[in-house]
Amino acid sequence: MVGLTTSFGSGAMSNSMDDVAEKAAAFFVIGSNTTEQHPVFGSRLRQAVLRRGAKLVVADPRRIDLADFAKPAYGGLYLRHRPGTDIVLLIGLMHIILHNGWEDKNFIAGRTEGYEEFAATIEHYPPEKASEITGVPLEQLYQAAEILALNKPMAVIWAMGITQHIVGVRNVMSLANLQMLLGNMGMEGGGVNPLRGQNNVQGACDMGGLPNVYPGYQNVTSEETRLKFEAAWGVSLPDKVGLTLTEMIPACEDGRVRALYILGEDPVMSDPNTSHIRHCLERCEFLVLQEIFPSETSAYADILLPGVSFAEKTGTFTSTERRIQMCRKAIEPLGETRPDWQITTEIAKRIIALGERDMRPAPHSGWDYNDTSDIMSEISAVTPSYAGVSHARLEAGERLQWPVKGPDHPGTPVLHVGQFTRGKGKFAPIDHIPPAELPDDEFPVLLSTGRVLYHWHGGQMTRRAKGLMGVYGRALVEVNPEDAARWNAKDGTHLRVTSRRGSIEVEAWVTDRVPPGMVFANFHFPETSANILTHASLDPVAKIPEYKIVAVRVEAV
Amino acid sequence: MPVHLTINDKPVQAHEGQTVLEAACAHGIVIPTLCYHKDLSPVGSCRLCIVEVDKLRGQVAACNLPVAEGLVVHTETPALVQSRRTVLSLLLQNYTDAGYTSHDGHTTEFEHWVRYYEARLPDGTSPAPRYPLDGDPNPFIWVDLNKCILCTRCVRACEEVQGRFVWGVGERGSYTRIIAGADTAMLEARCESCGACAAYCPTGALDHKLSIRQGEADRKVTTTCTYCGVGCQFDLNVKNGKVIRVTSNPNAPVNGMHLCVKGRYGYDFIHHPDRLTGPRVRRYLLEEGEKVLHGPAWDWVETDWNTALDITARKLAATRDHYGGSSIGVLTSAKCLNEENYLMNKLARQVLGTHNIDHCARL
Ligand code: SF4
Ligand code: SF4
């Protein structure tokens, strides 16, 4: 969440799901199909609309389920903007807010910087122009701006629909701008609320599973930080940012990267442009894969190390709202499998024993852990935002959301109260850039990708749950009735969807969830994975691929 | 404003706006209920929670009775016991238990109160079944309307917890019963298979299909869901070393009793036969030959941990020592524990000397 770090100094969800669901007077849900991707939170949003009259504005090119709750009868509104026009939509709304004097002048003056420069760029997209580019009728822009500005606090909620674009970081910064403009930061019921996908994405980021930061978002390029970790671990450490996932695998092609150690990920299924990924993995000299199931990626692995599922180990996960919770072992590891932390420990000890790297004794140089609570003690020693986290506190029933600054600190349900993590909130002037690959004569249809309620990511787990397969057992592509008529397709017709990179055959689901000219597919099933079609155009800063917009051609087979 | 009342001769302090039932619950006084659930709006239809109040004639439903200063309440008089027995006996007239183990393998709330008040039909029999067992094709929700007592908890759970409107009550033939949508299959009535209706059902008329006949768990372990980032908690029910069902844990901080279809029913991957159960290496590594991505040299060989870990360590160390740490990439996992992610970060940076570490947050 690079965008939020730039604006506020912290990339995480600012608020808690509970305060958002209970206290927000209005919600702005953009690029999040909440009821399918974060279902329990999605239901709470529905309840807030039905039970306490919270106003819901949904902006999404697809008529997602929540759109049914964003209607004038409930005081809300559904905006169907064209894919890839989020920034224009947001600037258009902010234009209306400013011209009506609805901005929070005290908040802007007291807590932000860069406002003047930002306000000037807003003038580039007057509502008429925004309406023309986004396809949202002018009066809907006015109505939406009014709902969002006049109901306070208002919470902004988004997910991958905002970030999986070449302009993902700009999208996020635009949402930060909106919340500063309206003074909705640092209070219950407001805030910027990116919903993280997998159950421990937040924790993987917090723990330094990123090429630019140590645990707790401490920069690898900061000398002070580097010295701190050199002292803790007893080695000298590089001072340059490493490669991201979307750079690392392609780097196998020219030998810049020669070995990969992959824990529980399936890049062949989850990364864009599947055939190029396969080619790169073939070139990798040595690939260790630690997994619970053979996957598409295991075809390229030299070694497979069997880890365990969440039911077979104890430790912590950190949810999207920065809440650290226990995962507890319920059954013994199956067969010869071992908890992943034990496997990693064994590998580390063996490499260290081979002795070619200079290592000196230091407080945390060793790898002798009896259990994961020992590891958590080390984490809290080197990670300021986890300084007060321990298994003992969690087992005693304490509810902790980071930052937890010390053993007596109660945690932080709402970020940025009174002051932003970086001091002043930073308004960033943002301009619109069109998507990298737009439909043309040869590939006239726009494909967007994502997940469905009944499945999960590459489907490794959910495709092995028989009930889930019973409800949703094969890939479907959502097609608008108008297009379906043109392609002679009904529900169940086999369609061939072709992009510049590949082709898949899937069954049609005719529905007005998608607008004419757009189709939607998922990546849960290997042979029909939408990632065979996607491309690797990356956001230049966050390096997130543009999964949401791909040009394709569709025909019945 | 505190309100003082007496329940079963015990002084009880409540606050304004509470019902007698809520005040009793808060003080550990059990008043039997069926249609009431603290998470759902009260309907006061089952009349099991009736109590007597001094200076008030008759028996009143505690779920509907606001607390008031000086109220004197009795919850378990002989007359109340008799009335409850009658209420339960009437319900038994339309209740048939086919005898399979359901609902956690425990007694259901309904069975519990039937036994407690020794309710039975006059001739001690039970009526013939009127509906099929497993009456709905939904793969997760077991429907056995022979056990339905029309408490409407499912109707309210679907509306008030999930925000769907699948269940309703309607007349079909000579019977009143719960009906999905316009009397269709649940999924056609836009059911999202969250299981809330089954979790709140007090009789097992709605139940978890994957767990029917699985019996009672040896133990329950509270844990956090492995799927999305909401962070729901629930209890894994374990029997003979196997996860046999997921049950709601009302104390879960984020979700209470609520879960979605993946969290509640997506657990059978844990014991799936495809699970990798031992380390495997490609044959060429054991024979110390050249790497070729096909033929017998590329076959998997099952091996022991020592061998697999030694080869892994040797290869990674050799790559690091030859080409530098930056020639190795580490992908950590958004499905794994914080502690495991920390170790992957430490392995990459401390042991391999590279910042080439990432995971699928971007995807
Ligand atoms: S499973 Fe959930 S959505 Fe389906 S009927 Fe029950 S409560 Fe409603
Ligand atoms: S139960 Fe559903 S909503 Fe809750 S964490 Fe699991 S996947 Fe997410």
Coordinates of N, CA, C and O in Angstrom, one line a residue, chain A residues 7 22 31 62 72 83 116 225 261 268 304 324 327 357 360 380 384 389 411 453 486 515 519 551 557:
Chain A
S7 N 0.9 9.3 1.4 CA 0.0 10.3 1.9 C 0.0 10.4 3.4 O 0.0 11.6 3.9
E22 N -20.3 0.1 12.4 CA -21.3 0.7 13.4 C -21.4 2.2 13.4 O -22.4 2.7 13.7
G31 N -14.2 -0.5 -6.1 CA -13.2 -1.6 -6.4 C -13.1 -2.6 -5.4 O -12.1 -3.3 -5.2
R62 N -18.7 -3.4 -12.5 CA -19.6 -4.5 -12.5 C -20.7 -4.2 -11.5 O -20.4 -3.7 -10.4
P72 N -31.2 4.6 -4.4 CA -31.9 5.8 -3.8 C -32.9 5.5 -2.7 O -33.0 6.2 -1.7
P83 N -14.2 1.0 -16.7 CA -12.9 0.5 -16.1 C -11.8 1.5 -16.4 O -11.7 2.0 -17.5
E116 N -2.8 23.5 -1.8 CA -3.0 24.5 -2.9 C -2.6 23.8 -4.3 O -3.4 23.9 -5.2
T225 N 18.6 1.9 10.2 CA 17.9 0.6 10.3 C 18.8 -0.6 10.0 O 18.8 -1.6 10.7
Y261 N 13.4 -19.9 -3.5 CA 12.8 -20.7 -2.4 C 11.4 -20.1 -2.2 O 11.2 -18.9 -1.9
V268 N 2.5 -19.7 -11.0 CA 2.0 -20.1 -12.3 C 0.5 -19.7 -12.3 O 0.0 -19.3 -13.4
L304 N 10.4 -30.6 -3.3 CA 9.1 -30.3 -2.7 C 9.2 -30.6 -1.2 O 9.5 -31.8 -0.8
I324 N -4.0 -8.8 15.5 CA -3.1 -10.0 15.6 C -3.9 -11.0 16.4 O -4.3 -10.7 17.5
C327 N -3.6 -18.5 15.7 CA -4.0 -19.6 14.9 C -3.5 -20.8 15.8 O -2.3 -20.8 16.2
R357 N 29.5 -17.6 5.0 CA 29.1 -16.2 5.3 C 29.6 -15.8 6.7 O 29.4 -16.5 7.6
R360 N 28.6 -13.3 13.2 CA 29.1 -13.2 14.6 C 28.0 -13.3 15.6 O 26.8 -13.1 15.2
S380 N 9.1 -9.0 18.4 CA 8.7 -7.8 19.2 C 10.0 -7.1 19.6 O 9.9 -5.8 19.7
P384 N 9.1 -2.2 16.1 CA 8.4 -1.3 17.1 C 6.9 -1.4 17.1 O 6.3 -1.4 18.2
V389 N 3.6 -7.2 21.5 CA 2.8 -8.4 21.1 C 3.5 -9.6 21.7 O 4.7 -9.8 21.5
G411 N -2.7 -1.3 22.2 CA -3.0 -1.4 20.8 C -3.7 -0.2 20.3 O -4.1 0.7 21.0
L453 N -17.2 -15.8 -4.8 CA -17.4 -16.2 -3.4 C -17.0 -17.6 -3.0 O -16.4 -17.8 -2.0
R486 N -25.0 -11.0 -29.5 CA -24.1 -10.8 -30.6 C -23.2 -12.0 -30.9 O -22.9 -12.4 -32.0
P515 N -21.2 -4.7 -17.8 CA -21.7 -3.8 -18.8 C -21.4 -4.4 -20.2 O -20.5 -5.2 -20.3
V519 N -16.1 -8.4 -20.2 CA -16.4 -9.7 -19.6 C -15.5 -9.8 -18.4 O -14.5 -9.1 -18.2
A551 N -7.3 -6.4 -23.0 CA -8.1 -6.4 -24.2 C -8.2 -7.8 -24.8 O -7.2 -8.5 -24.9
V557 N -17.6 -21.3 -29.5 CA -16.9 -22.4 -30.1 C -17.9 -23.6 -30.2 O -18.9 -23.6 -29.6

